[in-house]
mmCIF file of C-alpha atoms in Angstrom:
data_model
loop_
_atom_site.group_PDB
_atom_site.id
_atom_site.type_symbol
_atom_site.label_atom_id
_atom_site.label_comp_id
_atom_site.label_asym_id
_atom_site.label_seq_id
_atom_site.Cartn_x
_atom_site.Cartn_y
_atom_site.Cartn_z
ATOM 1 C CA UNK A 290 4.693 51.195 -32.517
ATOM 2 C CA UNK A 291 5.994 52.990 -29.446
ATOM 3 C CA UNK A 292 5.627 51.583 -25.948
ATOM 4 C CA UNK A 293 6.455 52.973 -22.527
ATOM 5 C CA UNK A 294 9.242 50.919 -20.985
ATOM 6 C CA UNK A 295 7.736 51.107 -17.500
ATOM 7 C CA UNK A 296 4.832 48.849 -18.521
ATOM 8 C CA UNK A 297 7.150 45.982 -19.446
ATOM 9 C CA UNK A 298 8.652 43.254 -17.297
ATOM 10 C CA UNK A 299 12.461 43.020 -17.220
ATOM 11 C CA UNK A 300 14.123 39.675 -16.522
ATOM 12 C CA UNK A 301 17.748 38.574 -16.598
ATOM 13 C CA UNK A 302 19.103 35.990 -19.026
ATOM 14 C CA UNK A 303 22.541 34.568 -18.243
ATOM 15 C CA UNK A 304 24.505 32.872 -21.031
ATOM 16 C CA UNK A 305 25.996 29.490 -20.193
ATOM 17 C CA UNK A 306 29.495 29.958 -21.619
ATOM 18 C CA UNK A 307 30.601 33.387 -20.403
ATOM 19 C CA UNK A 308 27.836 34.000 -17.800
ATOM 20 C CA UNK A 309 27.032 37.317 -19.465
ATOM 21 C CA UNK A 310 23.841 38.826 -17.972
ATOM 22 C CA UNK A 311 21.378 40.342 -20.428
ATOM 23 C CA UNK A 312 18.294 42.364 -19.504
ATOM 24 C CA UNK A 313 15.364 40.972 -21.487
ATOM 25 C CA UNK A 314 12.102 42.868 -21.912
ATOM 26 C CA UNK A 315 8.819 40.909 -21.757
ATOM 27 C CA UNK A 316 5.614 42.432 -23.093
ATOM 28 C CA UNK A 317 2.520 41.254 -24.990
ATOM 29 C CA UNK A 318 3.442 37.585 -24.697
ATOM 30 C CA UNK A 319 6.849 38.097 -26.338
ATOM 31 C CA UNK A 320 10.463 38.922 -25.506
ATOM 32 C CA UNK A 321 12.264 41.976 -26.904
ATOM 33 C CA UNK A 322 15.961 42.907 -27.285
ATOM 34 C CA UNK A 323 17.804 45.827 -28.875
ATOM 35 C CA UNK A 324 20.468 45.191 -31.533
ATOM 36 C CA UNK A 325 23.112 45.904 -28.893
ATOM 37 C CA UNK A 326 21.690 43.249 -26.557
ATOM 38 C CA UNK A 327 21.322 40.729 -29.402
ATOM 39 C CA UNK A 328 25.019 41.311 -30.125
ATOM 40 C CA UNK A 329 25.853 40.652 -26.462
ATOM 41 C CA UNK A 330 23.683 37.531 -26.486
ATOM 42 C CA UNK A 331 25.528 36.001 -29.435
ATOM 43 C CA UNK A 332 28.907 37.570 -28.570
ATOM 44 C CA UNK A 333 29.291 39.391 -31.894
ATOM 45 C CA UNK A 334 29.643 42.980 -33.094
ATOM 46 C CA UNK A 335 26.497 45.125 -33.367
ATOM 47 C CA UNK A 336 27.305 45.675 -37.058
ATOM 48 C CA UNK A 337 27.055 41.922 -37.630
ATOM 49 C CA UNK A 338 23.592 41.839 -36.046
ATOM 50 C CA UNK A 339 22.504 44.855 -38.100
ATOM 51 C CA UNK A 340 23.714 43.173 -41.301
ATOM 52 C CA UNK A 341 21.871 39.915 -40.571
ATOM 53 C CA UNK A 342 18.656 41.713 -39.645
ATOM 54 C CA UNK A 343 18.881 43.722 -42.852
ATOM 55 C CA UNK A 344 19.170 40.518 -44.889
ATOM 56 C CA UNK A 345 16.365 38.818 -42.931
ATOM 57 C CA UNK A 346 13.952 41.634 -43.784
ATOM 58 C CA UNK A 347 15.280 42.057 -47.332
ATOM 59 C CA UNK A 348 14.668 38.355 -48.018
ATOM 60 C CA UNK A 349 11.212 38.709 -46.396
ATOM 61 C CA UNK A 350 11.999 35.927 -43.952
ATOM 62 C CA UNK A 351 10.184 38.028 -41.341
ATOM 63 C CA UNK A 352 7.779 40.961 -41.380
ATOM 64 C CA UNK A 353 9.201 44.197 -39.966
ATOM 65 C CA UNK A 354 5.929 45.509 -38.549
ATOM 66 C CA UNK A 355 5.262 42.418 -36.439
ATOM 67 C CA UNK A 356 8.830 41.841 -35.196
ATOM 68 C CA UNK A 357 10.097 45.374 -34.427
ATOM 69 C CA UNK A 358 8.793 47.686 -31.724
ATOM 70 C CA UNK A 359 10.021 50.982 -30.295
ATOM 71 C CA UNK A 360 10.341 51.272 -26.520
ATOM 72 C CA UNK A 361 11.147 54.562 -24.810
ATOM 73 C CA UNK A 362 14.334 54.043 -22.811
ATOM 74 C CA UNK A 363 15.899 56.484 -20.349
ATOM 75 C CA UNK A 364 19.686 56.338 -20.643
ATOM 76 C CA UNK A 365 22.660 58.361 -19.443
ATOM 77 C CA UNK A 366 24.295 60.548 -22.082
ATOM 78 C CA UNK A 367 27.240 62.627 -20.867
ATOM 79 C CA UNK A 368 26.052 64.257 -17.627
ATOM 80 C CA UNK A 369 22.304 63.985 -18.228
ATOM 81 C CA UNK A 370 19.590 61.388 -18.640
ATOM 82 C CA UNK A 371 17.796 61.295 -21.975
ATOM 83 C CA UNK A 372 14.653 59.392 -23.017
ATOM 84 C CA UNK A 373 14.873 57.953 -26.518
ATOM 85 C CA UNK A 374 12.794 55.569 -28.616
ATOM 86 C CA UNK A 375 14.948 52.501 -29.222
ATOM 87 C CA UNK A 376 14.128 49.701 -31.661
ATOM 88 C CA UNK A 377 13.600 46.295 -30.063
ATOM 89 C CA UNK A 378 13.301 42.965 -31.878
ATOM 90 C CA UNK A 379 11.056 40.091 -30.806
ATOM 91 C CA UNK A 380 11.889 36.415 -30.266
ATOM 92 C CA UNK A 381 11.383 35.458 -33.920
ATOM 93 C CA UNK A 382 13.908 38.072 -35.052
ATOM 94 C CA UNK A 383 16.368 37.192 -32.271
ATOM 95 C CA UNK A 384 16.287 33.501 -33.178
ATOM 96 C CA UNK A 385 16.568 34.250 -36.907
ATOM 97 C CA UNK A 386 19.815 36.104 -36.191
ATOM 98 C CA UNK A 387 20.940 33.285 -33.893
ATOM 99 C CA UNK A 388 20.481 30.652 -36.583
ATOM 100 C CA UNK A 389 22.710 32.683 -38.912
ATOM 101 C CA UNK A 390 25.399 33.290 -36.301
ATOM 102 C CA UNK A 391 25.506 30.655 -33.549
ATOM 103 C CA UNK A 392 22.660 28.162 -33.473
ATOM 104 C CA UNK A 393 23.760 26.704 -30.115
ATOM 105 C CA UNK A 394 23.274 30.005 -28.285
ATOM 106 C CA UNK A 395 20.030 30.555 -30.160
ATOM 107 C CA UNK A 396 18.730 27.196 -28.924
ATOM 108 C CA UNK A 397 19.707 27.992 -25.320
ATOM 109 C CA UNK A 398 17.940 31.342 -25.465
ATOM 110 C CA UNK A 399 14.837 29.891 -27.142
ATOM 111 C CA UNK A 400 14.427 27.333 -24.322
ATOM 112 C CA UNK A 401 14.888 30.004 -21.656
ATOM 113 C CA UNK A 402 12.549 32.500 -23.347
ATOM 114 C CA UNK A 403 9.832 29.904 -23.906
ATOM 115 C CA UNK A 404 9.919 28.916 -20.222
ATOM 116 C CA UNK A 405 9.791 32.535 -19.042
ATOM 117 C CA UNK A 406 6.928 33.417 -21.373
ATOM 118 C CA UNK A 407 4.988 30.393 -20.117
ATOM 119 C CA UNK A 408 5.499 31.492 -16.497
ATOM 120 C CA UNK A 409 4.513 35.039 -17.403
ATOM 121 C CA UNK A 410 1.258 33.899 -19.021
ATOM 122 C CA UNK A 411 0.316 31.540 -16.174
ATOM 123 C CA UNK A 412 1.071 33.824 -13.241
ATOM 124 C CA UNK A 413 0.543 37.231 -14.768
ATOM 125 C CA UNK A 414 4.109 38.064 -13.815
ATOM 126 C CA UNK A 415 7.504 36.419 -14.019
ATOM 127 C CA UNK A 416 10.084 36.017 -11.267
ATOM 128 C CA UNK A 417 13.692 37.062 -11.711
ATOM 129 C CA UNK A 418 15.935 35.872 -8.867
ATOM 130 C CA UNK A 419 18.378 38.734 -9.365
ATOM 131 C CA UNK A 420 15.681 41.399 -9.003
ATOM 132 C CA UNK A 421 13.950 39.484 -6.220
ATOM 133 C CA UNK A 422 17.058 39.908 -4.047
ATOM 134 C CA UNK A 423 16.690 43.674 -4.323
ATOM 135 C CA UNK A 424 14.272 45.364 -1.926
ATOM 136 C CA UNK A 425 12.068 47.050 -4.531
ATOM 137 C CA UNK A 426 11.751 44.000 -6.754
ATOM 138 C CA UNK A 427 10.962 41.737 -3.826
ATOM 139 C CA UNK A 428 8.333 44.113 -2.464
ATOM 140 C CA UNK A 429 6.665 44.359 -5.845
ATOM 141 C CA UNK A 430 6.699 40.580 -6.263
ATOM 142 C CA UNK A 431 4.849 40.045 -2.982
ATOM 143 C CA UNK A 432 2.387 42.853 -3.738
ATOM 144 C CA UNK A 433 1.521 41.147 -7.025
ATOM 145 C CA UNK A 434 1.368 37.771 -5.310
ATOM 146 C CA UNK A 435 -1.046 39.083 -2.668
ATOM 147 C CA UNK A 436 -3.297 40.498 -5.369
ATOM 148 C CA UNK A 437 -3.199 37.188 -7.234
ATOM 149 C CA UNK A 438 -4.178 35.274 -4.065
ATOM 150 C CA UNK A 439 -7.074 37.671 -3.431
ATOM 151 C CA UNK A 440 -8.228 37.242 -7.026
ATOM 152 C CA UNK A 441 -8.167 33.463 -6.549
ATOM 153 C CA UNK A 442 -10.212 33.808 -3.359
ATOM 154 C CA UNK A 443 -12.887 35.933 -5.051
ATOM 155 C CA UNK A 444 -13.048 33.830 -8.223
ATOM 156 C CA UNK A 445 -15.943 31.518 -9.073
ATOM 157 C CA UNK A 446 -13.645 28.522 -9.524
ATOM 158 C CA UNK A 447 -14.441 25.429 -7.468
ATOM 159 C CA UNK A 448 -12.633 24.305 -4.329
ATOM 160 C CA UNK A 449 -9.876 22.124 -5.792
ATOM 161 C CA UNK A 450 -9.195 24.552 -8.669
ATOM 162 C CA UNK A 451 -8.466 27.284 -6.123
ATOM 163 C CA UNK A 452 -5.950 24.953 -4.462
ATOM 164 C CA UNK A 453 -4.220 24.303 -7.807
ATOM 165 C CA UNK A 454 -4.275 28.055 -8.566
ATOM 166 C CA UNK A 455 -2.387 28.692 -5.320
ATOM 167 C CA UNK A 456 0.058 25.913 -6.220
ATOM 168 C CA UNK A 457 0.660 27.668 -9.569
ATOM 169 C CA UNK A 458 1.987 30.738 -7.708
ATOM 170 C CA UNK A 459 4.964 28.671 -6.471
ATOM 171 C CA UNK A 460 8.366 30.276 -6.939
ATOM 172 C CA UNK A 461 9.610 27.250 -8.904
ATOM 173 C CA UNK A 462 6.307 26.406 -10.640
ATOM 174 C CA UNK A 463 6.613 24.330 -13.798
ATOM 175 C CA UNK A 464 3.459 23.158 -15.530
ATOM 176 C CA UNK A 465 5.137 20.125 -17.096
ATOM 177 C CA UNK A 466 7.008 18.963 -13.979
ATOM 178 C CA UNK A 467 6.183 15.443 -12.764
ATOM 179 C CA UNK A 468 5.437 16.876 -9.327
ATOM 180 C CA UNK A 469 2.840 19.215 -10.850
ATOM 181 C CA UNK A 470 1.206 16.494 -12.935
ATOM 182 C CA UNK A 471 0.956 14.236 -9.899
ATOM 183 C CA UNK A 472 -0.490 16.985 -7.689
ATOM 184 C CA UNK A 473 -3.043 18.099 -10.282
ATOM 185 C CA UNK A 474 -4.088 14.476 -10.849
ATOM 186 C CA UNK A 475 -4.694 13.777 -7.145
ATOM 187 C CA UNK A 476 -5.790 17.046 -5.517
ATOM 188 C CA UNK A 477 -9.505 16.680 -6.342
ATOM 189 C CA UNK A 478 -9.643 13.138 -4.970
ATOM 190 C CA UNK A 479 -7.605 14.174 -1.935
ATOM 191 C CA UNK A 480 -10.100 16.922 -1.068
ATOM 192 C CA UNK A 481 -13.144 14.722 -1.636
ATOM 193 C CA UNK A 482 -11.708 11.864 0.402
ATOM 194 C CA UNK A 483 -10.891 14.174 3.300
ATOM 195 C CA UNK A 484 -14.534 15.197 3.680
ATOM 196 C CA UNK A 485 -16.600 12.072 2.938
ATOM 197 C CA UNK A 486 -14.164 9.173 2.598
ATOM 198 C CA UNK A 487 -14.565 8.592 -1.155
ATOM 199 C CA UNK A 488 -12.644 9.633 -4.257
ATOM 200 C CA UNK A 489 -14.571 11.678 -6.840
ATOM 201 C CA UNK A 490 -15.278 8.564 -8.928
ATOM 202 C CA UNK A 491 -16.358 6.538 -5.894
ATOM 203 C CA UNK A 492 -18.713 9.330 -4.797
ATOM 204 C CA UNK A 493 -20.444 9.426 -8.195
ATOM 205 C CA UNK A 494 -20.709 5.646 -8.328
ATOM 206 C CA UNK A 495 -22.233 5.426 -4.833
ATOM 207 C CA UNK A 496 -24.640 8.386 -4.968
ATOM 208 C CA UNK A 497 -25.953 8.337 -8.550
ATOM 209 C CA UNK A 498 -29.334 6.622 -8.149
ATOM 210 C CA UNK A 499 -32.347 6.933 -10.457
ATOM 211 C CA UNK A 500 -34.698 6.095 -7.578
ATOM 212 C CA UNK A 501 -33.623 9.075 -5.482
ATOM 213 C CA UNK A 502 -35.075 12.571 -5.845
ATOM 214 C CA UNK A 503 -33.076 14.444 -8.511
ATOM 215 C CA UNK A 504 -31.077 11.222 -9.003
ATOM 216 C CA UNK A 505 -29.106 11.979 -5.847
ATOM 217 C CA UNK A 506 -27.770 15.285 -7.166
ATOM 218 C CA UNK A 507 -27.752 18.317 -4.893
ATOM 219 C CA UNK A 508 -26.856 20.863 -7.591
ATOM 220 C CA UNK A 509 -26.974 21.172 -11.373
ATOM 221 C CA UNK A 510 -27.192 23.847 -14.047
ATOM 222 C CA UNK A 511 -30.504 24.970 -15.457
ATOM 223 C CA UNK A 512 -33.982 23.724 -14.632
ATOM 224 C CA UNK A 513 -33.431 20.042 -15.303
ATOM 225 C CA UNK A 514 -30.645 17.477 -15.015
ATOM 226 C CA UNK A 515 -28.523 16.694 -18.084
ATOM 227 C CA UNK A 516 -26.173 13.771 -18.697
ATOM 228 C CA UNK A 517 -23.218 16.112 -18.189
ATOM 229 C CA UNK A 518 -24.387 17.015 -14.683
ATOM 230 C CA UNK A 519 -24.364 13.386 -13.565
ATOM 231 C CA UNK A 520 -20.624 12.742 -13.766
ATOM 232 C CA UNK A 521 -19.448 15.845 -11.863
ATOM 233 C CA UNK A 522 -18.600 14.772 -8.317
ATOM 234 C CA UNK A 523 -19.289 18.115 -6.611
ATOM 235 C CA UNK A 524 -22.903 17.923 -7.832
ATOM 236 C CA UNK A 525 -23.488 15.109 -5.311
ATOM 237 C CA UNK A 526 -22.057 16.908 -2.281
ATOM 238 C CA UNK A 527 -24.310 17.705 0.656
ATOM 239 C CA UNK A 528 -24.445 21.187 2.153
ATOM 240 C CA UNK A 529 -22.323 20.219 5.218
ATOM 241 C CA UNK A 530 -19.707 18.618 2.927
ATOM 242 C CA UNK A 531 -19.523 21.735 0.763
ATOM 243 C CA UNK A 532 -19.150 23.873 3.879
ATOM 244 C CA UNK A 533 -16.260 21.700 5.122
ATOM 245 C CA UNK A 534 -14.475 21.906 1.762
ATOM 246 C CA UNK A 535 -14.898 25.674 1.614
ATOM 247 C CA UNK A 536 -13.483 26.014 5.132
ATOM 248 C CA UNK A 537 -10.409 23.924 4.236
ATOM 249 C CA UNK A 538 -9.800 25.979 1.083
ATOM 250 C CA UNK A 539 -10.325 29.200 3.044
ATOM 251 C CA UNK A 540 -7.643 28.113 5.532
ATOM 252 C CA UNK A 541 -5.318 27.299 2.634
ATOM 253 C CA UNK A 542 -5.909 30.733 1.103
ATOM 254 C CA UNK A 543 -5.486 32.445 4.484
ATOM 255 C CA UNK A 544 -2.131 30.720 4.881
ATOM 256 C CA UNK A 545 -1.084 31.719 1.345
ATOM 257 C CA UNK A 546 -1.968 35.340 2.072
ATOM 258 C CA UNK A 547 -0.133 35.237 5.404
ATOM 259 C CA UNK A 548 3.018 33.848 3.740
ATOM 260 C CA UNK A 549 2.935 36.552 1.079
ATOM 261 C CA UNK A 550 2.306 39.281 3.685
ATOM 262 C CA UNK A 551 5.311 38.046 5.688
ATOM 263 C CA UNK A 552 7.485 37.893 2.556
ATOM 264 C CA UNK A 553 7.995 34.124 2.652
ATOM 265 C CA UNK A 554 8.633 32.348 -0.649
ATOM 266 C CA UNK A 555 6.779 29.084 -1.294
ATOM 267 C CA UNK A 556 7.827 26.320 -3.681
ATOM 268 C CA UNK A 557 5.786 23.523 -5.258
ATOM 269 C CA UNK A 558 6.762 20.940 -2.657
ATOM 270 C CA UNK A 559 5.865 23.387 0.131
ATOM 271 C CA UNK A 560 2.275 23.737 -1.088
ATOM 272 C CA UNK A 561 1.817 19.976 -1.453
ATOM 273 C CA UNK A 562 3.122 19.448 2.062
ATOM 274 C CA UNK A 563 0.942 22.234 3.487
ATOM 275 C CA UNK A 564 -2.261 20.764 2.045
ATOM 276 C CA UNK A 565 -1.592 17.446 3.783
ATOM 277 C CA UNK A 566 -0.752 19.300 6.996
ATOM 278 C CA UNK A 567 -4.022 21.259 6.880
ATOM 279 C CA UNK A 568 -6.016 18.070 6.367
ATOM 280 C CA UNK A 569 -4.182 16.346 9.226
ATOM 281 C CA UNK A 570 -4.649 19.282 11.618
ATOM 282 C CA UNK A 571 -8.347 19.347 10.686
ATOM 283 C CA UNK A 572 -8.512 15.644 11.633
ATOM 284 C CA UNK A 573 -9.423 14.660 8.074
ATOM 285 C CA UNK A 574 -8.573 11.438 6.273
ATOM 286 C CA UNK A 575 -5.509 11.407 3.995
ATOM 287 C CA UNK A 576 -5.815 9.604 0.668
ATOM 288 C CA UNK A 577 -3.016 7.114 -0.002
ATOM 289 C CA UNK A 578 -4.353 5.319 -3.098
ATOM 290 C CA UNK A 579 -6.183 5.937 -6.373
ATOM 291 C CA UNK A 580 -9.407 4.439 -4.994
ATOM 292 C CA UNK A 581 -11.446 1.432 -6.094
ATOM 293 C CA UNK A 582 -13.459 3.030 -8.922
ATOM 294 C CA UNK A 583 -12.100 4.517 -12.148
ATOM 295 C CA UNK A 584 -13.458 7.701 -13.714
ATOM 296 C CA UNK A 585 -14.762 5.677 -16.671
ATOM 297 C CA UNK A 586 -16.616 3.249 -14.393
ATOM 298 C CA UNK A 587 -18.185 6.132 -12.480
ATOM 299 C CA UNK A 588 -19.301 7.882 -15.661
ATOM 300 C CA UNK A 589 -20.847 4.685 -17.040
ATOM 301 C CA UNK A 590 -22.741 4.081 -13.791
ATOM 302 C CA UNK A 591 -24.011 7.674 -13.742
ATOM 303 C CA UNK A 592 -25.187 7.490 -17.369
ATOM 304 C CA UNK A 593 -27.003 4.199 -16.735
ATOM 305 C CA UNK A 594 -28.861 5.756 -13.818
ATOM 306 C CA UNK A 595 -29.526 8.896 -15.834
ATOM 307 C CA UNK A 596 -31.197 6.955 -18.648
ATOM 308 C CA UNK A 597 -33.613 5.475 -16.104
ATOM 309 C CA UNK A 598 -34.193 8.821 -14.401
ATOM 310 C CA UNK A 599 -34.586 10.772 -17.662
ATOM 311 C CA UNK A 600 -37.828 9.020 -18.593
ATOM 312 C CA UNK A 601 -39.565 10.293 -15.458
ATOM 313 C CA UNK A 602 -37.927 13.703 -15.755
ATOM 314 C CA UNK A 603 -39.081 14.183 -19.350
ATOM 315 C CA UNK A 604 -42.590 13.033 -18.482
ATOM 316 C CA UNK A 605 -42.907 15.385 -15.512
ATOM 317 C CA UNK A 606 -40.947 18.353 -16.847
ATOM 318 C CA UNK A 607 -42.937 21.538 -17.349
ATOM 319 C CA UNK A 608 -41.185 24.110 -19.538
ATOM 320 C CA UNK A 609 -41.583 27.893 -19.357
ATOM 321 C CA UNK A 610 -43.636 27.660 -22.551
ATOM 322 C CA UNK A 611 -45.944 25.093 -20.942
ATOM 323 C CA UNK A 612 -46.433 27.368 -17.937
ATOM 324 C CA UNK A 613 -47.287 30.370 -20.123
ATOM 325 C CA UNK A 614 -49.762 28.342 -22.172
ATOM 326 C CA UNK A 615 -51.404 27.132 -18.966
ATOM 327 C CA UNK A 616 -51.682 30.705 -17.681
ATOM 328 C CA UNK A 617 -53.265 31.881 -20.942
ATOM 329 C CA UNK A 618 -55.767 29.032 -20.887
ATOM 330 C CA UNK A 619 -56.753 29.858 -17.305
ATOM 331 C CA UNK A 620 -57.182 33.533 -18.213
ATOM 332 C CA UNK A 621 -59.271 32.575 -21.218
ATOM 333 C CA UNK A 622 -61.480 30.303 -19.084
ATOM 334 C CA UNK A 623 -62.101 33.113 -16.608
ATOM 335 C CA UNK A 624 -62.900 35.523 -19.432
ATOM 336 C CA UNK A 625 -65.582 33.358 -21.044
ATOM 337 C CA UNK A 626 -67.005 32.057 -17.773
ATOM 338 C CA UNK A 627 -70.682 33.084 -17.590
#
């Protein structure tokens, strides 16, 4: 299969021992290298790489069709530039060669490639510090970042998910970092607490009440309340509370867009700090604990109230079918009325 090189992402891999810089192509959730670059990666002759790849395919360790792809590359030949289709090999093939030559370098590259692919999938693009320092690369990065922020703004995701989506655009974003886990675990409660003084679990526990109209819920899917609706905190928010949350998130998104427009890079710690600053400036409460109610306790309370409420709901519920039957009966009565 032939691909245009311009549609790929190029990132730089630097080997640990000799600090050799290798241009790695990323496309279709995989990394791709030519035989020449694989040779540079493992510090061996191209003929050695060619021999190992030949044996790998001969022994059917890998499938050629799924691990080889042609990319059109423009390269200088003598005094002119020529576009040629060059074979590239994916991560599976690269690592297979690495295991046969130098497993230590193969391991280093696998870790790097896995991390870059993860970033690429999460953000829709990957950041290469070397290219970022260049004017064109930096401009393109911020253009893509601005588009990503605008997509987040227009998405249907809820308030705290938009905040975590902005956090995920951080220059140094790592999904498995302790900082990320901590932020993701607390951001929903932090936003809730800022507006009404309760964590998400506390809000559910306090507002779920079978005696109230709609069990205290202000929103739910469909025409009637289900058990799943009762343990979602945002379903208990009042209109003024929702408006406040949307305003806070809008400010956060405005700031993100302003930073990208001004070409300022933001890291994970920066976004955490900025959220607290926005809440403080808005004269909102800052959450400093996990709250007094666990998620399990809140869910149990909501389900208990739901079981009480459900009896009345089922008794009073009129389905679309019931309405149609009633209409038909009324029509029939009018028709036979003397």
